[in-house]
Amino acid sequence: MCTLEKRGNLFILTFTGEDQHRFNPNVIGSLLSLLSQVKAEATRGSALITQAQGKFFSNGFDLDWAQAAGSEQGAAERLHHMVDLFKPVIAALLSLPMPTVAAITGHAAAAGFVLALSHDYLIMRKDRGVLYMSEVDIALTIPDYFNALFREKIGDASVRRDFLLRGLKMKGDEAEKRGVVEAAYGGEAEVKQASVRLAENLGKRKWHGEVYAEIRKGLYPQLSAILGLTHKAYTIARL
Amino acid sequence: MCSLEKRGNLFILILNGQNGEHRLNPNLFSSIISALSRAKAESTRGSALVTLSHGKFFCNGFDLDWVNAAGSDEETQQRFNLLLDYLKQLVLAFISLPMPTIAAVNGHAAAGGVVLALCHDYVLMRRHRSVLNMIDLDLGIKIPEPFMALFRAKISGSARRDLLLRGLKIKGEEALKMGIVEAVYDGDEEVTNAGIKMADDLAKRNWHGEVYAEIRKGLYSELCDILGIASTPIATPKL
């Protein structure tokens, strides 16, 4: 499912196994609990990297589990349930008291893309993997907090439209060119190395974690509001 | 005024009035809105709409001759306000259309004509003999909120300022660079064919029309709030 490793100042969250790393209530619960752990153990200089094994970063919600409800109504309810359960995960990432990097080593679709996009920096593969909002293709509307995330994280209106209204499958070099990701690299190893390098460099700045989180929330006010996150004012003695 | 043709899955809206500038007055507005209602009523999965005109102009904005032909200053203002109301209804009709929409801008578009083009999900343009001009600034006319919201929704960064605050006559290549249009073509026939081809390609995705419209509304949520329309969540996934 997912594991958490500590490497010096870095927290490394990994989706393990060769499957699609889809989110069902168990996985979501696990993610939430690991992110709580990260928050509890955070110090100045901490940073988080989220990565995955295999062909997929994450392919989104577990639609098989939704369908196993046995009826269209049941499936819709289970889907709605996962959308609701997932919101605190995004809230946790938005308020995490450290810089965050998504090492996108494979396909990231729907809620999987949303998870990646909830990190401060996205690093992606050039040679494999796409970013894709599949909802339009499977006749699902977009939850409000997904929309808010796209609105506030992706500045280019055409890019937002291409993802949400066009179901565009965007590869690494286009994602880099169009400002969706920080950088795209030639292979899995390079992506992981680059992510570690970036996370370490950010960690070296020794930012005050809570202040970092507050500034981040201020960058994404609409999203923060929808996620129910409040803003705190801080004054620190050392100026 | 305008005509609506059906060609397979495509709805083709043609601005073909005698007045070559296709200026927006109550007749043309009613005609377009009526055509859009028809397209909506006859829509199915895999429908798409492309708007074209022929000749020197795509749409040169409000029919100011009609406005100024009013008997008094008061009536002039009323006529103008009426056109603003119609334009608002037009934006509403396009935002809720249950299919992808493309504007093939073969000629000049000014003020309300630019708004008409931007109502579409995708805009294609001629490289030469076609300029976009938000002439409102030069004419001393303010741009009301709903249309400002449309610009905010569809155009990013300094392009928005350049379009609205700089009185520019924006040619094809520039419009492409600014992210206002998707692509530019060399002739009237080419842009028309490209519009039809794009509509065809999008139609082949076989999107669920109602879901498509709801995703669009979510994408342009600020505009929808200002227009007073809400979006409905739909979860009937094609699992």
CSV table of C-alpha atoms in Angstrom, one decimal:
chain,number,residue,atom,x,y,z
A,1,MET,CA,0.0,0.0,0.0
A,2,CYS,CA,2.0,2.9,1.3
A,3,THR,CA,5.1,3.2,3.5
A,4,LEU,CA,6.9,6.0,5.2
A,5,GLU,CA,10.7,6.1,5.5
A,6,LYS,CA,12.9,8.7,7.1
A,7,ARG,CA,16.2,9.4,5.4
A,8,GLY,CA,18.1,12.2,7.3
A,9,ASN,CA,15.8,15.2,7.1
A,10,LEU,CA,13.6,13.7,4.4
A,11,PHE,CA,10.3,11.9,4.8
A,12,ILE,CA,9.7,9.5,1.9
A,13,LEU,CA,6.2,8.3,1.3
A,14,THR,CA,6.1,5.4,-1.2
A,15,PHE,CA,3.2,3.7,-2.9
A,16,THR,CA,4.5,0.2,-3.0
A,17,GLY,CA,3.8,-2.6,-5.4
A,18,GLU,CA,3.3,-2.8,-9.2
A,19,ASP,CA,-0.5,-2.0,-9.1
A,20,GLN,CA,-2.3,1.2,-10.0
A,21,HIS,CA,-2.1,2.5,-6.4
A,22,ARG,CA,-5.8,3.4,-6.5
A,23,PHE,CA,-7.3,5.1,-3.5
A,24,ASN,CA,-10.0,3.2,-1.5
A,25,PRO,CA,-11.0,4.0,2.1
A,26,ASN,CA,-8.2,1.8,3.5
A,27,VAL,CA,-5.5,3.4,1.4
A,28,ILE,CA,-6.9,6.9,2.2
A,29,GLY,CA,-6.9,6.1,5.9
A,30,SER,CA,-3.4,4.9,5.7
A,31,LEU,CA,-2.2,8.0,3.9
A,32,LEU,CA,-3.9,10.2,6.4
A,33,SER,CA,-2.3,8.4,9.3
A,34,LEU,CA,1.2,8.5,7.7
A,35,LEU,CA,0.8,12.3,7.0
A,36,SER,CA,-0.1,12.8,10.6
A,37,GLN,CA,3.1,11.0,11.6
A,38,VAL,CA,5.1,13.2,9.3
A,39,LYS,CA,3.6,16.3,10.8
A,40,ALA,CA,4.2,15.0,14.3
A,41,GLU,CA,7.9,14.3,13.6
A,42,ALA,CA,8.6,17.5,11.6
A,43,THR,CA,11.5,19.7,12.5
A,44,ARG,CA,13.1,22.7,10.9
A,45,GLY,CA,14.8,21.4,7.7
A,46,SER,CA,12.3,18.6,7.1
A,47,ALA,CA,10.9,17.9,3.6
A,48,LEU,CA,8.5,15.3,2.1
A,49,ILE,CA,8.9,13.3,-1.1
A,50,THR,CA,6.0,11.2,-2.3
A,51,GLN,CA,6.8,8.6,-4.9
A,52,ALA,CA,5.6,5.3,-6.2
A,53,GLN,CA,6.8,1.9,-7.5
A,54,GLY,CA,5.9,0.6,-10.9
A,55,LYS,CA,4.1,2.0,-13.9
A,56,PHE,CA,1.7,4.2,-12.0
A,57,PHE,CA,2.0,7.1,-9.5
A,58,SER,CA,-1.7,6.6,-8.9
A,59,ASN,CA,-4.6,6.1,-11.1
A,60,GLY,CA,-7.1,7.7,-8.8
A,61,PHE,CA,-10.0,6.4,-6.8
A,62,ASP,CA,-10.8,2.6,-6.7
A,63,LEU,CA,-13.7,2.5,-9.1
A,64,ASP,CA,-13.8,-1.3,-8.8
A,65,TRP,CA,-14.6,-0.9,-5.1
A,66,ALA,CA,-17.2,1.6,-5.9
A,67,GLN,CA,-18.8,-0.7,-8.5
A,68,ALA,CA,-18.8,-3.6,-6.1
A,69,ALA,CA,-21.6,-1.8,-4.3
A,70,GLY,CA,-23.8,-3.6,-6.8
A,71,SER,CA,-26.0,-0.8,-8.1
A,72,GLU,CA,-25.6,2.5,-9.9
A,73,GLN,CA,-26.8,4.3,-6.9
A,74,GLY,CA,-24.5,2.4,-4.6
A,75,ALA,CA,-21.5,3.0,-6.8
A,76,ALA,CA,-22.3,6.7,-6.9
A,77,GLU,CA,-22.5,6.7,-3.1
A,78,ARG,CA,-19.2,4.9,-2.6
A,79,LEU,CA,-17.5,7.3,-5.0
A,80,HIS,CA,-19.0,10.3,-3.2
A,81,HIS,CA,-17.7,8.7,0.1
A,82,MET,CA,-14.1,8.5,-1.3
A,83,VAL,CA,-14.3,12.1,-2.5
A,84,ASP,CA,-15.2,13.1,1.0
A,85,LEU,CA,-12.6,10.9,2.7
A,86,PHE,CA,-9.9,12.1,0.4
A,87,LYS,CA,-10.4,15.8,1.2
A,88,PRO,CA,-8.5,15.6,4.6
A,89,VAL,CA,-5.5,14.1,2.8
A,90,ILE,CA,-5.3,17.2,0.5
A,91,ALA,CA,-5.9,19.4,3.6
A,92,ALA,CA,-3.1,17.6,5.4
A,93,LEU,CA,-0.7,18.2,2.4
A,94,LEU,CA,-1.8,21.8,2.2
A,95,SER,CA,-1.0,22.4,5.8
A,96,LEU,CA,2.1,20.2,6.1
A,97,PRO,CA,4.8,22.1,7.9
A,98,MET,CA,7.6,21.4,5.4
A,99,PRO,CA,8.2,21.7,1.6
A,100,THR,CA,6.7,18.8,-0.4
A,101,VAL,CA,7.8,17.2,-3.6
A,102,ALA,CA,5.9,14.8,-5.8
A,103,ALA,CA,8.2,12.4,-7.7
A,104,ILE,CA,5.9,11.4,-10.5
A,105,THR,CA,7.5,8.2,-11.7
A,106,GLY,CA,4.4,6.9,-13.6
A,107,HIS,CA,0.9,7.8,-14.7
A,108,ALA,CA,-1.0,10.2,-12.4
A,109,ALA,CA,-4.7,10.3,-13.1
A,110,ALA,CA,-7.8,11.9,-11.5
A,111,ALA,CA,-7.4,11.8,-7.7
A,112,GLY,CA,-3.8,10.5,-8.3
A,113,PHE,CA,-3.0,13.7,-10.3
A,114,VAL,CA,-4.8,15.7,-7.6
A,115,LEU,CA,-2.5,14.2,-4.9
A,116,ALA,CA,0.6,15.0,-6.9
A,117,LEU,CA,-0.7,18.5,-7.6
A,118,SER,CA,-1.2,19.1,-3.9
A,119,HIS,CA,2.6,19.0,-3.4
A,120,ASP,CA,4.7,22.2,-3.7
A,121,TYR,CA,6.9,20.8,-6.5
A,122,LEU,CA,6.2,18.3,-9.2
A,123,ILE,CA,9.0,16.3,-10.9
A,124,MET,CA,8.0,14.0,-13.7
A,125,ARG,CA,9.4,11.5,-16.1
A,126,LYS,CA,9.9,12.6,-19.7
A,127,ASP,CA,10.0,9.2,-21.2
A,128,ARG,CA,6.9,7.6,-19.6
A,129,GLY,CA,3.8,8.5,-17.7
A,130,VAL,CA,1.1,11.0,-18.3
A,131,LEU,CA,-0.9,13.5,-16.2
A,132,TYR,CA,-4.6,13.0,-16.9
A,133,MET,CA,-8.0,14.1,-15.5
A,134,SER,CA,-10.1,11.1,-16.7
A,135,GLU,CA,-13.4,12.4,-15.3
A,136,VAL,CA,-14.7,13.9,-18.6
A,137,ASP,CA,-14.1,10.5,-20.3
A,138,ILE,CA,-15.9,8.5,-17.6
A,139,ALA,CA,-18.8,11.0,-17.2
A,140,LEU,CA,-18.0,12.2,-13.7
A,141,THR,CA,-18.1,15.8,-12.7
A,142,ILE,CA,-15.2,17.4,-10.8
A,143,PRO,CA,-15.5,17.8,-7.0
A,144,ASP,CA,-15.3,21.4,-5.7
A,145,TYR,CA,-11.9,21.1,-4.0
A,146,PHE,CA,-10.4,19.5,-7.2
A,147,ASN,CA,-11.6,22.5,-9.1
A,148,ALA,CA,-10.2,24.9,-6.5
A,149,LEU,CA,-6.8,23.1,-6.6
A,150,PHE,CA,-6.6,23.4,-10.4
A,151,ARG,CA,-7.7,27.0,-10.3
A,152,GLU,CA,-5.1,28.1,-7.8
A,153,LYS,CA,-2.2,25.8,-8.8
A,154,ILE,CA,-2.4,26.1,-12.6
A,155,GLY,CA,-2.2,29.7,-13.7
A,156,ASP,CA,-2.8,29.1,-17.4
A,157,ALA,CA,-6.5,29.0,-18.3
A,158,SER,CA,-5.8,26.9,-21.5
A,159,VAL,CA,-4.0,24.3,-19.5
A,160,ARG,CA,-6.8,24.0,-16.9
A,161,ARG,CA,-9.3,23.7,-19.8
A,162,ASP,CA,-7.1,21.1,-21.6
A,163,PHE,CA,-7.0,19.0,-18.4
A,164,LEU,CA,-10.6,19.2,-17.3
A,165,LEU,CA,-12.6,19.8,-20.4
A,166,ARG,CA,-10.5,18.0,-22.9
A,167,GLY,CA,-9.2,15.0,-21.0
A,168,LEU,CA,-5.7,15.7,-22.3
A,169,LYS,CA,-3.1,13.1,-21.4
A,170,MET,CA,0.0,15.3,-20.8
A,171,LYS,CA,3.5,13.9,-21.1
A,172,GLY,CA,6.5,15.1,-19.2
A,173,ASP,CA,8.0,17.5,-21.6
A,174,GLU,CA,4.7,19.3,-22.4
A,175,ALA,CA,4.0,19.4,-18.6
A,176,GLU,CA,7.4,21.1,-18.1
A,177,LYS,CA,6.9,23.5,-21.0
A,178,ARG,CA,3.5,24.5,-19.9
A,179,GLY,CA,4.5,25.0,-16.3
A,180,VAL,CA,2.5,22.2,-14.8
A,181,VAL,CA,5.6,20.5,-13.4
A,182,GLU,CA,9.0,21.9,-12.2
A,183,ALA,CA,11.1,19.6,-14.4
A,184,ALA,CA,10.9,16.4,-16.4
A,185,TYR,CA,13.7,13.9,-16.5
A,186,GLY,CA,14.7,10.9,-18.7
A,187,GLY,CA,14.0,8.0,-16.4
A,188,GLU,CA,12.7,6.8,-13.0
A,189,ALA,CA,16.1,6.9,-11.3
A,190,GLU,CA,16.7,10.5,-12.5
A,191,VAL,CA,13.3,11.6,-11.3
A,192,LYS,CA,14.0,10.1,-7.8
A,193,GLN,CA,17.5,11.6,-7.7
A,194,ALA,CA,16.2,15.1,-8.8
A,195,SER,CA,13.4,14.9,-6.2
A,196,VAL,CA,15.9,14.0,-3.4
A,197,ARG,CA,18.2,16.9,-4.5
A,198,LEU,CA,15.4,19.4,-4.6
A,199,ALA,CA,14.0,18.2,-1.2
A,200,GLU,CA,17.4,18.4,0.4
A,201,ASN,CA,18.1,21.9,-1.0
A,202,LEU,CA,14.8,23.1,0.3
A,203,GLY,CA,15.4,21.4,3.6
A,204,LYS,CA,18.8,23.2,3.9
A,205,ARG,CA,16.9,26.5,4.2
A,206,LYS,CA,15.8,25.4,7.6
A,207,TRP,CA,12.4,27.1,7.3
A,208,HIS,CA,10.1,27.4,10.3
A,209,GLY,CA,7.6,24.7,9.4
A,210,GLU,CA,4.4,26.3,10.7
A,211,VAL,CA,5.3,29.6,9.1
A,212,TYR,CA,5.9,27.7,5.8
A,213,ALA,CA,2.5,26.1,6.0
A,214,GLU,CA,0.8,29.4,6.8
A,215,ILE,CA,2.4,31.1,3.8
A,216,ARG,CA,1.4,28.1,1.6
A,217,LYS,CA,-2.2,28.4,2.7
A,218,GLY,CA,-2.1,32.1,1.9
A,219,LEU,CA,-1.0,31.3,-1.6
A,220,TYR,CA,-4.1,29.1,-2.1
A,221,PRO,CA,-6.8,30.9,-0.2
A,222,GLN,CA,-9.8,29.6,-2.0
A,223,LEU,CA,-8.6,26.0,-1.8
A,224,SER,CA,-7.7,26.5,1.9
A,225,ALA,CA,-11.2,27.8,2.6
A,226,ILE,CA,-12.9,24.9,0.8
A,227,LEU,CA,-10.7,22.5,2.7
A,228,GLY,CA,-11.7,24.2,6.0
A,229,LEU,CA,-8.2,25.3,6.8
A,230,THR,CA,-7.9,28.4,8.9
A,231,HIS,CA,-5.2,31.0,8.7
A,232,LYS,CA,-3.0,31.9,11.7
A,233,ALA,CA,-0.9,35.0,12.1
A,234,TYR,CA,2.5,34.4,13.5
A,235,THR,CA,5.1,36.7,15.0
A,236,ILE,CA,8.6,35.3,15.6
A,237,ALA,CA,11.3,36.9,17.7
A,238,ARG,CA,14.1,36.2,15.3
A,239,LEU,CA,13.9,38.7,12.4
B,1,MET,CA,-28.8,36.5,-39.5
B,2,CYS,CA,-27.5,33.1,-38.7
B,3,SER,CA,-28.3,29.5,-39.6
B,4,LEU,CA,-27.8,26.2,-37.9
B,5,GLU,CA,-26.8,23.2,-40.0
B,6,LYS,CA,-26.5,19.6,-38.8
B,7,ARG,CA,-23.8,17.6,-40.3
B,8,GLY,CA,-23.6,14.1,-38.7
B,9,ASN,CA,-22.7,14.8,-35.0
B,10,LEU,CA,-21.8,18.4,-35.7
B,11,PHE,CA,-23.9,21.6,-35.3
B,12,ILE,CA,-22.6,24.3,-37.5
B,13,LEU,CA,-23.7,27.8,-36.6
B,14,ILE,CA,-23.1,30.2,-39.4
B,15,LEU,CA,-23.3,34.0,-39.1
B,16,ASN,CA,-24.6,34.8,-42.5
B,17,GLY,CA,-26.6,38.0,-42.3
B,18,GLN,CA,-26.6,40.6,-45.1
B,19,ASN,CA,-24.8,43.0,-42.9
B,20,GLY,CA,-21.3,41.6,-43.5
B,21,GLU,CA,-20.0,42.9,-40.1
B,22,HIS,CA,-22.5,40.5,-38.3
B,23,ARG,CA,-23.1,43.2,-35.7
B,24,LEU,CA,-25.0,42.1,-32.7
B,25,ASN,CA,-28.5,43.6,-32.4
B,26,PRO,CA,-31.7,42.1,-30.9
B,27,ASN,CA,-32.4,40.1,-34.1
B,28,LEU,CA,-29.0,38.5,-34.4
B,29,PHE,CA,-28.9,37.8,-30.7
B,30,SER,CA,-32.3,36.1,-30.7
B,31,SER,CA,-31.3,34.2,-33.7
B,32,ILE,CA,-28.1,32.8,-32.2
B,33,ILE,CA,-29.7,32.1,-28.8
B,34,SER,CA,-32.5,30.3,-30.6
B,35,ALA,CA,-30.0,28.2,-32.6
B,36,LEU,CA,-28.2,27.3,-29.4
B,37,SER,CA,-31.5,26.2,-27.8
B,38,ARG,CA,-32.1,24.0,-30.8
B,39,ALA,CA,-28.6,22.5,-30.6
B,40,LYS,CA,-29.1,21.8,-26.9
B,41,ALA,CA,-32.5,20.2,-27.6
B,42,GLU,CA,-31.1,17.9,-30.3
B,43,SER,CA,-27.8,17.1,-28.6
B,44,THR,CA,-26.6,13.6,-28.0
B,45,ARG,CA,-23.4,12.1,-26.7
B,46,GLY,CA,-20.7,13.0,-29.1
B,47,SER,CA,-22.2,16.2,-30.3
B,48,ALA,CA,-20.1,19.3,-31.0
B,49,LEU,CA,-20.7,22.9,-32.2
B,50,VAL,CA,-18.6,25.0,-34.5
B,51,THR,CA,-19.4,28.7,-35.1
B,52,LEU,CA,-18.2,30.3,-38.4
B,53,SER,CA,-18.8,33.3,-40.6
B,54,HIS,CA,-17.4,34.2,-43.9
B,55,GLY,CA,-15.9,37.3,-45.3
B,56,LYS,CA,-14.1,40.2,-43.7
B,57,PHE,CA,-15.6,40.0,-40.3
B,58,PHE,CA,-16.3,37.3,-37.7
B,59,CYS,CA,-18.4,39.7,-35.6
B,60,ASN,CA,-17.7,43.5,-35.2
B,61,GLY,CA,-19.5,43.9,-31.9
B,62,PHE,CA,-22.7,45.7,-31.0
B,63,ASP,CA,-24.9,47.3,-33.7
B,64,LEU,CA,-24.1,50.9,-32.5
B,65,ASP,CA,-26.1,52.3,-35.5
B,66,TRP,CA,-29.2,50.7,-34.0
B,67,VAL,CA,-28.3,51.9,-30.6
B,68,ASN,CA,-27.7,55.5,-31.8
B,69,ALA,CA,-30.9,55.5,-33.9
B,70,ALA,CA,-32.9,55.8,-30.7
B,71,GLY,CA,-35.0,58.9,-30.2
B,72,SER,CA,-33.5,60.2,-27.0
B,73,ASP,CA,-30.4,59.9,-24.9
B,74,GLU,CA,-32.4,57.8,-22.4
B,75,GLU,CA,-33.6,55.4,-25.1
B,76,THR,CA,-30.0,55.2,-26.5
B,77,GLN,CA,-28.8,54.0,-23.1
B,78,GLN,CA,-31.8,51.6,-22.8
B,79,ARG,CA,-31.0,50.1,-26.2
B,80,PHE,CA,-27.4,49.6,-25.2
B,81,ASN,CA,-28.4,48.0,-21.9
B,82,LEU,CA,-30.6,45.7,-23.8
B,83,LEU,CA,-27.7,44.5,-25.9
B,84,LEU,CA,-25.7,44.0,-22.8
B,85,ASP,CA,-28.5,41.8,-21.4
B,86,TYR,CA,-28.6,39.8,-24.6
B,87,LEU,CA,-24.9,39.3,-24.5
B,88,LYS,CA,-25.2,38.0,-21.0
B,89,GLN,CA,-27.8,35.5,-22.1
B,90,LEU,CA,-25.5,34.5,-24.9
B,91,VAL,CA,-22.7,33.8,-22.5
B,92,LEU,CA,-25.1,31.8,-20.3
B,93,ALA,CA,-26.3,29.8,-23.3
B,94,PHE,CA,-22.8,28.9,-24.4
B,95,ILE,CA,-21.6,28.0,-20.8
B,96,SER,CA,-24.5,25.5,-20.4
B,97,LEU,CA,-24.3,24.0,-23.9
B,98,PRO,CA,-23.9,20.2,-23.4
B,99,MET,CA,-21.2,19.7,-26.0
B,100,PRO,CA,-17.7,21.1,-26.9
B,101,THR,CA,-17.7,24.4,-28.8
B,102,ILE,CA,-15.3,25.9,-31.3
B,103,ALA,CA,-15.2,29.3,-32.9
B,104,ALA,CA,-13.5,29.5,-36.3
B,105,VAL,CA,-12.6,33.2,-36.4
B,106,ASN,CA,-12.2,34.0,-40.1
B,107,GLY,CA,-12.1,37.7,-39.9
B,108,HIS,CA,-12.2,40.7,-37.5
B,109,ALA,CA,-13.8,40.5,-34.1
B,110,ALA,CA,-14.3,43.5,-31.9
B,111,ALA,CA,-15.8,44.0,-28.4
B,112,GLY,CA,-19.0,41.9,-28.2
B,113,GLY,CA,-17.6,39.9,-31.1
B,114,VAL,CA,-14.5,39.0,-29.1
B,115,VAL,CA,-16.8,38.0,-26.2
B,116,LEU,CA,-18.8,35.8,-28.7
B,117,ALA,CA,-15.5,34.1,-29.8
B,118,LEU,CA,-14.4,33.6,-26.2
B,119,CYS,CA,-17.7,32.0,-25.2
B,120,HIS,CA,-16.5,28.9,-27.1
B,121,ASP,CA,-14.3,26.2,-25.5
B,122,TYR,CA,-11.7,26.6,-28.3
B,123,VAL,CA,-10.9,29.5,-30.6
B,124,LEU,CA,-9.2,29.1,-34.0
B,125,MET,CA,-8.2,32.1,-36.0
B,126,ARG,CA,-6.8,33.2,-39.3
B,127,ARG,CA,-3.2,34.2,-39.3
B,128,HIS,CA,-3.8,37.3,-41.4
B,129,ARG,CA,-6.8,39.5,-42.2
B,130,SER,CA,-8.2,38.9,-38.8
B,131,VAL,CA,-7.7,41.0,-35.7
B,132,LEU,CA,-9.2,40.8,-32.2
B,133,ASN,CA,-9.8,44.2,-30.8
B,134,MET,CA,-11.4,45.1,-27.5
B,135,ILE,CA,-12.3,48.5,-28.8
B,136,ASP,CA,-14.2,49.4,-25.6
B,137,LEU,CA,-11.3,51.3,-24.2
B,138,ASP,CA,-10.9,53.5,-27.3
B,139,LEU,CA,-14.7,54.1,-27.5
B,140,GLY,CA,-14.9,55.0,-23.8
B,141,ILE,CA,-17.1,52.1,-22.8
B,142,LYS,CA,-16.7,50.3,-19.6
B,143,ILE,CA,-16.7,46.5,-19.6
B,144,PRO,CA,-19.4,45.1,-17.2
B,145,GLU,CA,-18.6,42.4,-14.7
B,146,PRO,CA,-20.0,39.3,-16.3
B,147,PHE,CA,-17.7,39.9,-19.3
B,148,MET,CA,-14.8,40.7,-17.1
B,149,ALA,CA,-15.3,37.4,-15.4
B,150,LEU,CA,-15.3,35.7,-18.8
B,151,PHE,CA,-11.9,37.3,-19.6
B,152,ARG,CA,-10.6,36.3,-16.2
B,153,ALA,CA,-11.8,32.7,-16.7
B,154,LYS,CA,-10.3,32.3,-20.1
B,155,ILE,CA,-7.2,34.4,-20.4
B,156,SER,CA,-4.2,34.4,-18.1
B,157,GLY,CA,-1.3,36.6,-17.1
B,158,SER,CA,-0.3,39.7,-19.0
B,159,ALA,CA,-2.3,38.6,-22.0
B,160,ARG,CA,-5.5,39.7,-20.2
B,161,ARG,CA,-4.1,43.1,-19.4
B,162,ASP,CA,-2.9,43.4,-23.0
B,163,LEU,CA,-6.3,42.5,-24.4
B,164,LEU,CA,-8.3,44.8,-22.3
B,165,LEU,CA,-6.1,47.7,-21.2
B,166,ARG,CA,-3.8,48.3,-24.1
B,167,GLY,CA,-6.2,48.9,-27.1
B,168,LEU,CA,-4.3,46.4,-29.2
B,169,LYS,CA,-5.4,45.1,-32.6
B,170,ILE,CA,-4.3,41.5,-32.0
B,171,LYS,CA,-3.4,39.5,-35.1
B,172,GLY,CA,-3.4,35.7,-35.3
B,173,GLU,CA,0.2,34.9,-34.3
B,174,GLU,CA,0.0,37.3,-31.4
B,175,ALA,CA,-3.3,35.8,-30.3
B,176,LEU,CA,-1.7,32.4,-30.4
B,177,LYS,CA,1.3,33.5,-28.4
B,178,MET,CA,-1.0,35.1,-25.8
B,179,GLY,CA,-2.9,31.9,-25.4
B,180,ILE,CA,-6.2,33.4,-26.6
B,181,VAL,CA,-6.5,31.1,-29.6
B,182,GLU,CA,-5.5,27.4,-30.0
B,183,ALA,CA,-4.1,27.6,-33.5
B,184,VAL,CA,-3.9,29.9,-36.6
B,185,TYR,CA,-4.5,29.2,-40.3
B,186,ASP,CA,-3.8,30.9,-43.5
B,187,GLY,CA,-7.2,31.3,-45.2
B,188,ASP,CA,-10.9,31.6,-44.6
B,189,GLU,CA,-11.4,28.0,-46.0
B,190,GLU,CA,-8.5,26.6,-43.9
B,191,VAL,CA,-9.8,28.0,-40.6
B,192,THR,CA,-13.3,26.8,-41.4
B,193,ASN,CA,-12.1,23.3,-42.3
B,194,ALA,CA,-9.9,23.2,-39.2
B,195,GLY,CA,-12.8,24.2,-37.0
B,196,ILE,CA,-14.9,21.4,-38.5
B,197,LYS,CA,-12.1,18.9,-38.1
B,198,MET,CA,-11.5,19.9,-34.5
B,199,ALA,CA,-15.2,19.6,-33.8
B,200,ASP,CA,-15.1,16.1,-35.4
B,201,ASP,CA,-12.2,15.0,-33.3
B,202,LEU,CA,-13.7,16.3,-30.0
B,203,ALA,CA,-17.1,14.7,-31.0
B,204,LYS,CA,-15.3,11.3,-31.4
B,205,ARG,CA,-14.5,11.4,-27.6
B,206,ASN,CA,-18.2,10.7,-27.2
B,207,TRP,CA,-18.5,12.7,-24.1
B,208,HIS,CA,-21.7,12.8,-22.0
B,209,GLY,CA,-23.1,16.2,-22.8
B,210,GLU,CA,-24.6,17.0,-19.5
B,211,VAL,CA,-21.5,16.0,-17.6
B,212,TYR,CA,-19.4,18.0,-20.1
B,213,ALA,CA,-21.5,21.1,-19.4
B,214,GLU,CA,-21.2,20.6,-15.6
B,215,ILE,CA,-17.4,20.2,-15.8
B,216,ARG,CA,-17.3,23.4,-17.8
B,217,LYS,CA,-19.3,25.3,-15.2
B,218,GLY,CA,-17.0,24.0,-12.5
B,219,LEU,CA,-14.0,25.2,-14.5
B,220,TYR,CA,-15.5,28.6,-14.9
B,221,SER,CA,-17.1,28.8,-11.4
B,222,GLU,CA,-16.5,32.5,-10.8
B,223,LEU,CA,-18.2,33.4,-14.0
B,224,CYS,CA,-21.1,31.1,-13.1
B,225,ASP,CA,-21.4,32.6,-9.7
B,226,ILE,CA,-21.6,36.1,-11.3
B,227,LEU,CA,-24.2,34.8,-13.9
B,228,GLY,CA,-26.1,33.2,-11.1
B,229,ILE,CA,-25.9,29.6,-12.2
B,230,ALA,CA,-24.9,26.7,-10.1
B,231,SER,CA,-23.3,23.4,-11.2
B,232,THR,CA,-24.7,20.0,-10.4
B,233,PRO,CA,-22.5,17.1,-9.3
B,234,ILE,CA,-23.1,14.1,-11.5
B,235,ALA,CA,-21.7,10.7,-10.7
B,236,THR,CA,-22.8,8.1,-13.2
B,237,PRO,CA,-19.4,6.9,-14.0
B,238,LYS,CA,-18.8,4.8,-17.1
B,239,LEU,CA,-16.9,2.3,-15.1
